[in-house]
């Protein structure tokens, strides 16, 4: 009987520690920025779903494109209707892995490399970028910066506004996740 109780206790501990390796958020933030001599364009989406599994070294993101907010309403309208076609392609996702060791029991900043596939505007593209994962007292924070080219995702920029939109769009990802209990 004591062996049985001990085995059950060990199983509970293993399951508990395994689930503590998974972190999620529904309020991640993704910003993008386009800088040209004619105009700067900045948008933010703070409704990004993210999951990080430290034991499997996997990362996943999902967001609605219409959740990007711009300073100017007209920019937001053009972004959704003319460029990313949010009604036709409502979501963007990232699924991937990271390299590097992260100890969930040891607070600190860990430099990792994120690799995976971004799905945007009906196109999937592989990316590989440096990132950081910070273990905090109550969760995990993640950050990455990279650039995307609109033409890689079949996003056409009309000639009339081509000088107002950078050829390369800078993207910044910030997440603050809590462990799954």
PDB file of C-alpha atoms in Angstrom:
ATOM      1  CA  UNK A   1       0.000   0.000   0.000  1.00  0.00           C
ATOM      2  CA  UNK A   2       2.839   2.421   0.856  1.00  0.00           C
ATOM      3  CA  UNK A   3       4.484   1.675  -2.512  1.00  0.00           C
ATOM      4  CA  UNK A   4       1.206   2.421  -4.290  1.00  0.00           C
ATOM      5  CA  UNK A   5       0.807   5.791  -2.510  1.00  0.00           C
ATOM      6  CA  UNK A   6       4.465   6.605  -3.207  1.00  0.00           C
ATOM      7  CA  UNK A   7       3.987   5.816  -6.942  1.00  0.00           C
ATOM      8  CA  UNK A   8       0.862   7.975  -7.123  1.00  0.00           C
ATOM      9  CA  UNK A   9       2.732  10.809  -5.381  1.00  0.00           C
ATOM     10  CA  UNK A  10       5.622  10.534  -7.856  1.00  0.00           C
ATOM     11  CA  UNK A  11       3.203  10.574 -10.810  1.00  0.00           C
ATOM     12  CA  UNK A  12       1.517  13.718  -9.487  1.00  0.00           C
ATOM     13  CA  UNK A  13       4.894  15.406  -9.074  1.00  0.00           C
ATOM     14  CA  UNK A  14       5.978  14.463 -12.610  1.00  0.00           C
ATOM     15  CA  UNK A  15       2.709  15.672 -14.115  1.00  0.00           C
ATOM     16  CA  UNK A  16       2.843  18.903 -12.098  1.00  0.00           C
ATOM     17  CA  UNK A  17       6.408  19.662 -13.127  1.00  0.00           C
ATOM     18  CA  UNK A  18       5.641  18.838 -16.765  1.00  0.00           C
ATOM     19  CA  UNK A  19       2.672  21.192 -16.871  1.00  0.00           C
ATOM     20  CA  UNK A  20       4.760  23.919 -15.228  1.00  0.00           C
ATOM     21  CA  UNK A  21       6.874  23.831 -18.382  1.00  0.00           C
ATOM     22  CA  UNK A  22       3.968  25.188 -20.473  1.00  0.00           C
ATOM     23  CA  UNK A  23       3.287  28.931 -20.430  1.00  0.00           C
ATOM     24  CA  UNK A  24       0.453  30.819 -22.141  1.00  0.00           C
ATOM     25  CA  UNK A  25      -0.940  34.293 -22.687  1.00  0.00           C
ATOM     26  CA  UNK A  26      -3.842  35.872 -24.510  1.00  0.00           C
ATOM     27  CA  UNK A  27      -2.399  39.369 -24.283  1.00  0.00           C
ATOM     28  CA  UNK A  28       0.894  39.120 -26.123  1.00  0.00           C
ATOM     29  CA  UNK A  29       1.957  42.165 -28.124  1.00  0.00           C
ATOM     30  CA  UNK A  30       3.214  42.329 -31.692  1.00  0.00           C
ATOM     31  CA  UNK A  31       4.222  45.679 -33.178  1.00  0.00           C
ATOM     32  CA  UNK A  32       5.362  46.469 -36.659  1.00  0.00           C
ATOM     33  CA  UNK A  33       7.068  49.563 -37.959  1.00  0.00           C
ATOM     34  CA  UNK A  34       7.706  50.975 -41.408  1.00  0.00           C
ATOM     35  CA  UNK A  35      10.008  53.989 -41.672  1.00  0.00           C
ATOM     36  CA  UNK A  36      10.427  56.001 -44.852  1.00  0.00           C
ATOM     37  CA  UNK A  37      11.388  59.632 -45.526  1.00  0.00           C
ATOM     38  CA  UNK A  38       7.736  60.268 -46.489  1.00  0.00           C
ATOM     39  CA  UNK A  39       5.942  58.623 -43.553  1.00  0.00           C
ATOM     40  CA  UNK A  40       6.324  56.381 -40.505  1.00  0.00           C
ATOM     41  CA  UNK A  41       3.746  53.654 -40.004  1.00  0.00           C
ATOM     42  CA  UNK A  42       3.361  51.866 -36.685  1.00  0.00           C
ATOM     43  CA  UNK A  43       0.722  49.364 -35.589  1.00  0.00           C
ATOM     44  CA  UNK A  44       0.201  47.296 -32.471  1.00  0.00           C
ATOM     45  CA  UNK A  45      -1.763  44.143 -31.754  1.00  0.00           C
ATOM     46  CA  UNK A  46      -2.129  43.380 -28.031  1.00  0.00           C
ATOM     47  CA  UNK A  47      -4.454  40.397 -28.424  1.00  0.00           C
ATOM     48  CA  UNK A  48      -1.863  37.819 -29.420  1.00  0.00           C
ATOM     49  CA  UNK A  49      -2.321  34.261 -28.190  1.00  0.00           C
ATOM     50  CA  UNK A  50       0.995  32.580 -27.393  1.00  0.00           C
ATOM     51  CA  UNK A  51       2.110  29.277 -25.924  1.00  0.00           C
ATOM     52  CA  UNK A  52       5.633  28.236 -24.982  1.00  0.00           C
ATOM     53  CA  UNK A  53       6.483  24.681 -23.944  1.00  0.00           C
ATOM     54  CA  UNK A  54       9.945  24.700 -22.361  1.00  0.00           C
ATOM     55  CA  UNK A  55      10.189  20.905 -22.144  1.00  0.00           C
ATOM     56  CA  UNK A  56       9.463  20.420 -25.859  1.00  0.00           C
ATOM     57  CA  UNK A  57      11.121  23.726 -26.865  1.00  0.00           C
ATOM     58  CA  UNK A  58       8.097  24.756 -28.918  1.00  0.00           C
ATOM     59  CA  UNK A  59       6.492  28.151 -29.515  1.00  0.00           C
ATOM     60  CA  UNK A  60       3.146  29.011 -31.102  1.00  0.00           C
ATOM     61  CA  UNK A  61       1.424  32.337 -31.773  1.00  0.00           C
ATOM     62  CA  UNK A  62      -1.940  33.248 -33.252  1.00  0.00           C
ATOM     63  CA  UNK A  63      -3.534  36.634 -33.844  1.00  0.00           C
ATOM     64  CA  UNK A  64      -6.367  38.278 -35.699  1.00  0.00           C
ATOM     65  CA  UNK A  65      -5.089  40.743 -38.274  1.00  0.00           C
ATOM     66  CA  UNK A  66      -7.955  43.154 -37.582  1.00  0.00           C
ATOM     67  CA  UNK A  67      -6.635  43.564 -34.029  1.00  0.00           C
ATOM     68  CA  UNK A  68      -3.747  45.739 -35.257  1.00  0.00           C
ATOM     69  CA  UNK A  69      -4.362  49.345 -34.229  1.00  0.00           C
ATOM     70  CA  UNK A  70      -2.863  52.307 -36.095  1.00  0.00           C
ATOM     71  CA  UNK A  71      -2.561  55.997 -35.221  1.00  0.00           C
ATOM     72  CA  UNK A  72      -4.564  56.918 -38.310  1.00  0.00           C
ATOM     73  CA  UNK A  73      -7.877  55.255 -39.042  1.00  0.00           C
ATOM     74  CA  UNK A  74      -7.259  55.432 -42.799  1.00  0.00           C
ATOM     75  CA  UNK A  75      -3.994  53.466 -42.418  1.00  0.00           C
ATOM     76  CA  UNK A  76      -5.841  50.775 -40.500  1.00  0.00           C
ATOM     77  CA  UNK A  77      -8.546  50.614 -43.161  1.00  0.00           C
ATOM     78  CA  UNK A  78      -6.008  50.320 -46.013  1.00  0.00           C
ATOM     79  CA  UNK A  79      -4.013  47.706 -44.084  1.00  0.00           C
ATOM     80  CA  UNK A  80      -7.074  45.484 -43.563  1.00  0.00           C
ATOM     81  CA  UNK A  81      -8.789  46.002 -46.920  1.00  0.00           C
ATOM     82  CA  UNK A  82      -5.977  46.473 -49.433  1.00  0.00           C
ATOM     83  CA  UNK A  83      -2.845  44.847 -48.054  1.00  0.00           C
ATOM     84  CA  UNK A  84      -3.441  41.913 -45.695  1.00  0.00           C
ATOM     85  CA  UNK A  85      -7.062  41.434 -46.795  1.00  0.00           C
ATOM     86  CA  UNK A  86      -8.217  40.627 -43.264  1.00  0.00           C
ATOM     87  CA  UNK A  87     -11.653  39.382 -44.322  1.00  0.00           C
ATOM     88  CA  UNK A  88     -10.067  36.801 -46.635  1.00  0.00           C
ATOM     89  CA  UNK A  89      -7.044  36.029 -44.402  1.00  0.00           C
ATOM     90  CA  UNK A  90      -8.224  36.811 -40.857  1.00  0.00           C
ATOM     91  CA  UNK A  91      -5.369  35.204 -38.879  1.00  0.00           C
ATOM     92  CA  UNK A  92      -1.632  35.054 -38.829  1.00  0.00           C
ATOM     93  CA  UNK A  93       0.209  32.275 -37.002  1.00  0.00           C
ATOM     94  CA  UNK A  94       3.693  31.175 -36.082  1.00  0.00           C
ATOM     95  CA  UNK A  95       4.593  27.626 -35.132  1.00  0.00           C
ATOM     96  CA  UNK A  96       8.140  26.705 -34.319  1.00  0.00           C
ATOM     97  CA  UNK A  97      10.853  25.657 -31.954  1.00  0.00           C
ATOM     98  CA  UNK A  98      13.704  27.300 -30.134  1.00  0.00           C
ATOM     99  CA  UNK A  99      17.269  26.249 -29.505  1.00  0.00           C
ATOM    100  CA  UNK A 100      19.156  26.899 -26.320  1.00  0.00           C
ATOM    101  CA  UNK A 101      18.585  25.742 -22.772  1.00  0.00           C
ATOM    102  CA  UNK A 102      16.063  27.470 -20.516  1.00  0.00           C
ATOM    103  CA  UNK A 103      15.774  26.431 -16.880  1.00  0.00           C
ATOM    104  CA  UNK A 104      12.245  27.150 -15.632  1.00  0.00           C
ATOM    105  CA  UNK A 105      13.501  26.835 -12.056  1.00  0.00           C
ATOM    106  CA  UNK A 106      16.227  29.473 -12.435  1.00  0.00           C
ATOM    107  CA  UNK A 107      15.119  33.087 -12.984  1.00  0.00           C
ATOM    108  CA  UNK A 108      17.136  34.918 -15.609  1.00  0.00           C
ATOM    109  CA  UNK A 109      17.385  35.902 -19.255  1.00  0.00           C
ATOM    110  CA  UNK A 110      18.186  33.150 -21.748  1.00  0.00           C
ATOM    111  CA  UNK A 111      19.306  33.869 -25.298  1.00  0.00           C
ATOM    112  CA  UNK A 112      17.681  31.459 -27.716  1.00  0.00           C
ATOM    113  CA  UNK A 113      17.104  31.121 -31.430  1.00  0.00           C
ATOM    114  CA  UNK A 114      13.516  30.794 -32.682  1.00  0.00           C
ATOM    115  CA  UNK A 115      12.877  28.893 -35.901  1.00  0.00           C
ATOM    116  CA  UNK A 116       9.564  28.148 -37.487  1.00  0.00           C
ATOM    117  CA  UNK A 117       6.936  29.032 -40.019  1.00  0.00           C
ATOM    118  CA  UNK A 118       4.914  32.238 -40.205  1.00  0.00           C
ATOM    119  CA  UNK A 119       1.564  31.981 -41.983  1.00  0.00           C
ATOM    120  CA  UNK A 120       0.398  35.385 -43.236  1.00  0.00           C
ATOM    121  CA  UNK A 121      -1.865  36.393 -46.103  1.00  0.00           C
ATOM    122  CA  UNK A 122      -2.225  32.761 -47.193  1.00  0.00           C
ATOM    123  CA  UNK A 123       1.544  32.241 -47.486  1.00  0.00           C
ATOM    124  CA  UNK A 124       3.834  30.242 -45.220  1.00  0.00           C
ATOM    125  CA  UNK A 125       7.442  31.323 -44.802  1.00  0.00           C
ATOM    126  CA  UNK A 126      10.249  29.954 -42.652  1.00  0.00           C
ATOM    127  CA  UNK A 127      12.078  32.324 -40.337  1.00  0.00           C
ATOM    128  CA  UNK A 128      15.039  32.006 -38.020  1.00  0.00           C
ATOM    129  CA  UNK A 129      15.669  34.807 -35.521  1.00  0.00           C
ATOM    130  CA  UNK A 130      17.417  35.477 -32.225  1.00  0.00           C
ATOM    131  CA  UNK A 131      15.098  35.820 -29.229  1.00  0.00           C
ATOM    132  CA  UNK A 132      15.177  35.977 -25.465  1.00  0.00           C
ATOM    133  CA  UNK A 133      13.193  34.075 -22.890  1.00  0.00           C
ATOM    134  CA  UNK A 134      13.205  35.480 -19.379  1.00  0.00           C
ATOM    135  CA  UNK A 135      12.112  33.330 -16.468  1.00  0.00           C
ATOM    136  CA  UNK A 136      10.558  35.532 -13.793  1.00  0.00           C
ATOM    137  CA  UNK A 137       9.142  34.800 -10.370  1.00  0.00           C
ATOM    138  CA  UNK A 138       5.644  34.303 -11.731  1.00  0.00           C
ATOM    139  CA  UNK A 139       6.074  33.319 -15.372  1.00  0.00           C
ATOM    140  CA  UNK A 140       7.954  33.803 -18.570  1.00  0.00           C
ATOM    141  CA  UNK A 141       8.630  36.787 -20.813  1.00  0.00           C
ATOM    142  CA  UNK A 142       9.689  36.435 -24.411  1.00  0.00           C
ATOM    143  CA  UNK A 143      11.009  38.941 -26.925  1.00  0.00           C
ATOM    144  CA  UNK A 144      12.075  38.794 -30.552  1.00  0.00           C
ATOM    145  CA  UNK A 145      12.748  41.258 -33.369  1.00  0.00           C
ATOM    146  CA  UNK A 146      12.907  40.458 -37.055  1.00  0.00           C
ATOM    147  CA  UNK A 147      12.034  41.904 -40.448  1.00  0.00           C
ATOM    148  CA  UNK A 148       9.568  40.760 -43.074  1.00  0.00           C
ATOM    149  CA  UNK A 149       9.217  41.675 -46.735  1.00  0.00           C
ATOM    150  CA  UNK A 150       5.598  42.233 -47.857  1.00  0.00           C
ATOM    151  CA  UNK A 151       6.289  40.667 -51.282  1.00  0.00           C
ATOM    152  CA  UNK A 152       7.344  37.408 -49.550  1.00  0.00           C
ATOM    153  CA  UNK A 153       3.695  37.085 -48.477  1.00  0.00           C
ATOM    154  CA  UNK A 154       2.178  38.183 -51.809  1.00  0.00           C
ATOM    155  CA  UNK A 155       1.242  41.567 -50.346  1.00  0.00           C
ATOM    156  CA  UNK A 156       1.250  44.085 -53.165  1.00  0.00           C
ATOM    157  CA  UNK A 157       1.977  47.734 -52.443  1.00  0.00           C
ATOM    158  CA  UNK A 158       0.362  50.019 -55.053  1.00  0.00           C
ATOM    159  CA  UNK A 159       2.731  52.372 -56.881  1.00  0.00           C
ATOM    160  CA  UNK A 160       0.941  55.456 -55.604  1.00  0.00           C
ATOM    161  CA  UNK A 161       1.936  54.699 -51.971  1.00  0.00           C
ATOM    162  CA  UNK A 162       5.107  52.661 -52.576  1.00  0.00           C
ATOM    163  CA  UNK A 163       7.335  55.498 -51.292  1.00  0.00           C
ATOM    164  CA  UNK A 164       5.321  55.714 -48.060  1.00  0.00           C
ATOM    165  CA  UNK A 165       5.803  52.055 -47.061  1.00  0.00           C
ATOM    166  CA  UNK A 166       9.207  50.558 -46.320  1.00  0.00           C
ATOM    167  CA  UNK A 167      10.325  47.603 -48.402  1.00  0.00           C
ATOM    168  CA  UNK A 168      11.220  45.830 -45.153  1.00  0.00           C
ATOM    169  CA  UNK A 169       8.824  45.856 -42.189  1.00  0.00           C
ATOM    170  CA  UNK A 170      10.347  45.641 -38.702  1.00  0.00           C
ATOM    171  CA  UNK A 171       8.427  43.374 -36.319  1.00  0.00           C
ATOM    172  CA  UNK A 172       8.744  43.173 -32.536  1.00  0.00           C
ATOM    173  CA  UNK A 173       7.183  40.442 -30.382  1.00  0.00           C
ATOM    174  CA  UNK A 174       6.726  40.774 -26.613  1.00  0.00           C
ATOM    175  CA  UNK A 175       4.911  38.181 -24.537  1.00  0.00           C
ATOM    176  CA  UNK A 176       4.346  37.775 -20.834  1.00  0.00           C
ATOM    177  CA  UNK A 177       3.089  34.271 -20.079  1.00  0.00           C
ATOM    178  CA  UNK A 178       1.890  32.478 -16.977  1.00  0.00           C
ATOM    179  CA  UNK A 179       2.417  28.777 -16.302  1.00  0.00           C
ATOM    180  CA  UNK A 180      -0.433  26.401 -17.068  1.00  0.00           C
ATOM    181  CA  UNK A 181      -1.654  24.928 -13.821  1.00  0.00           C
TER     182      UNK A 181
END
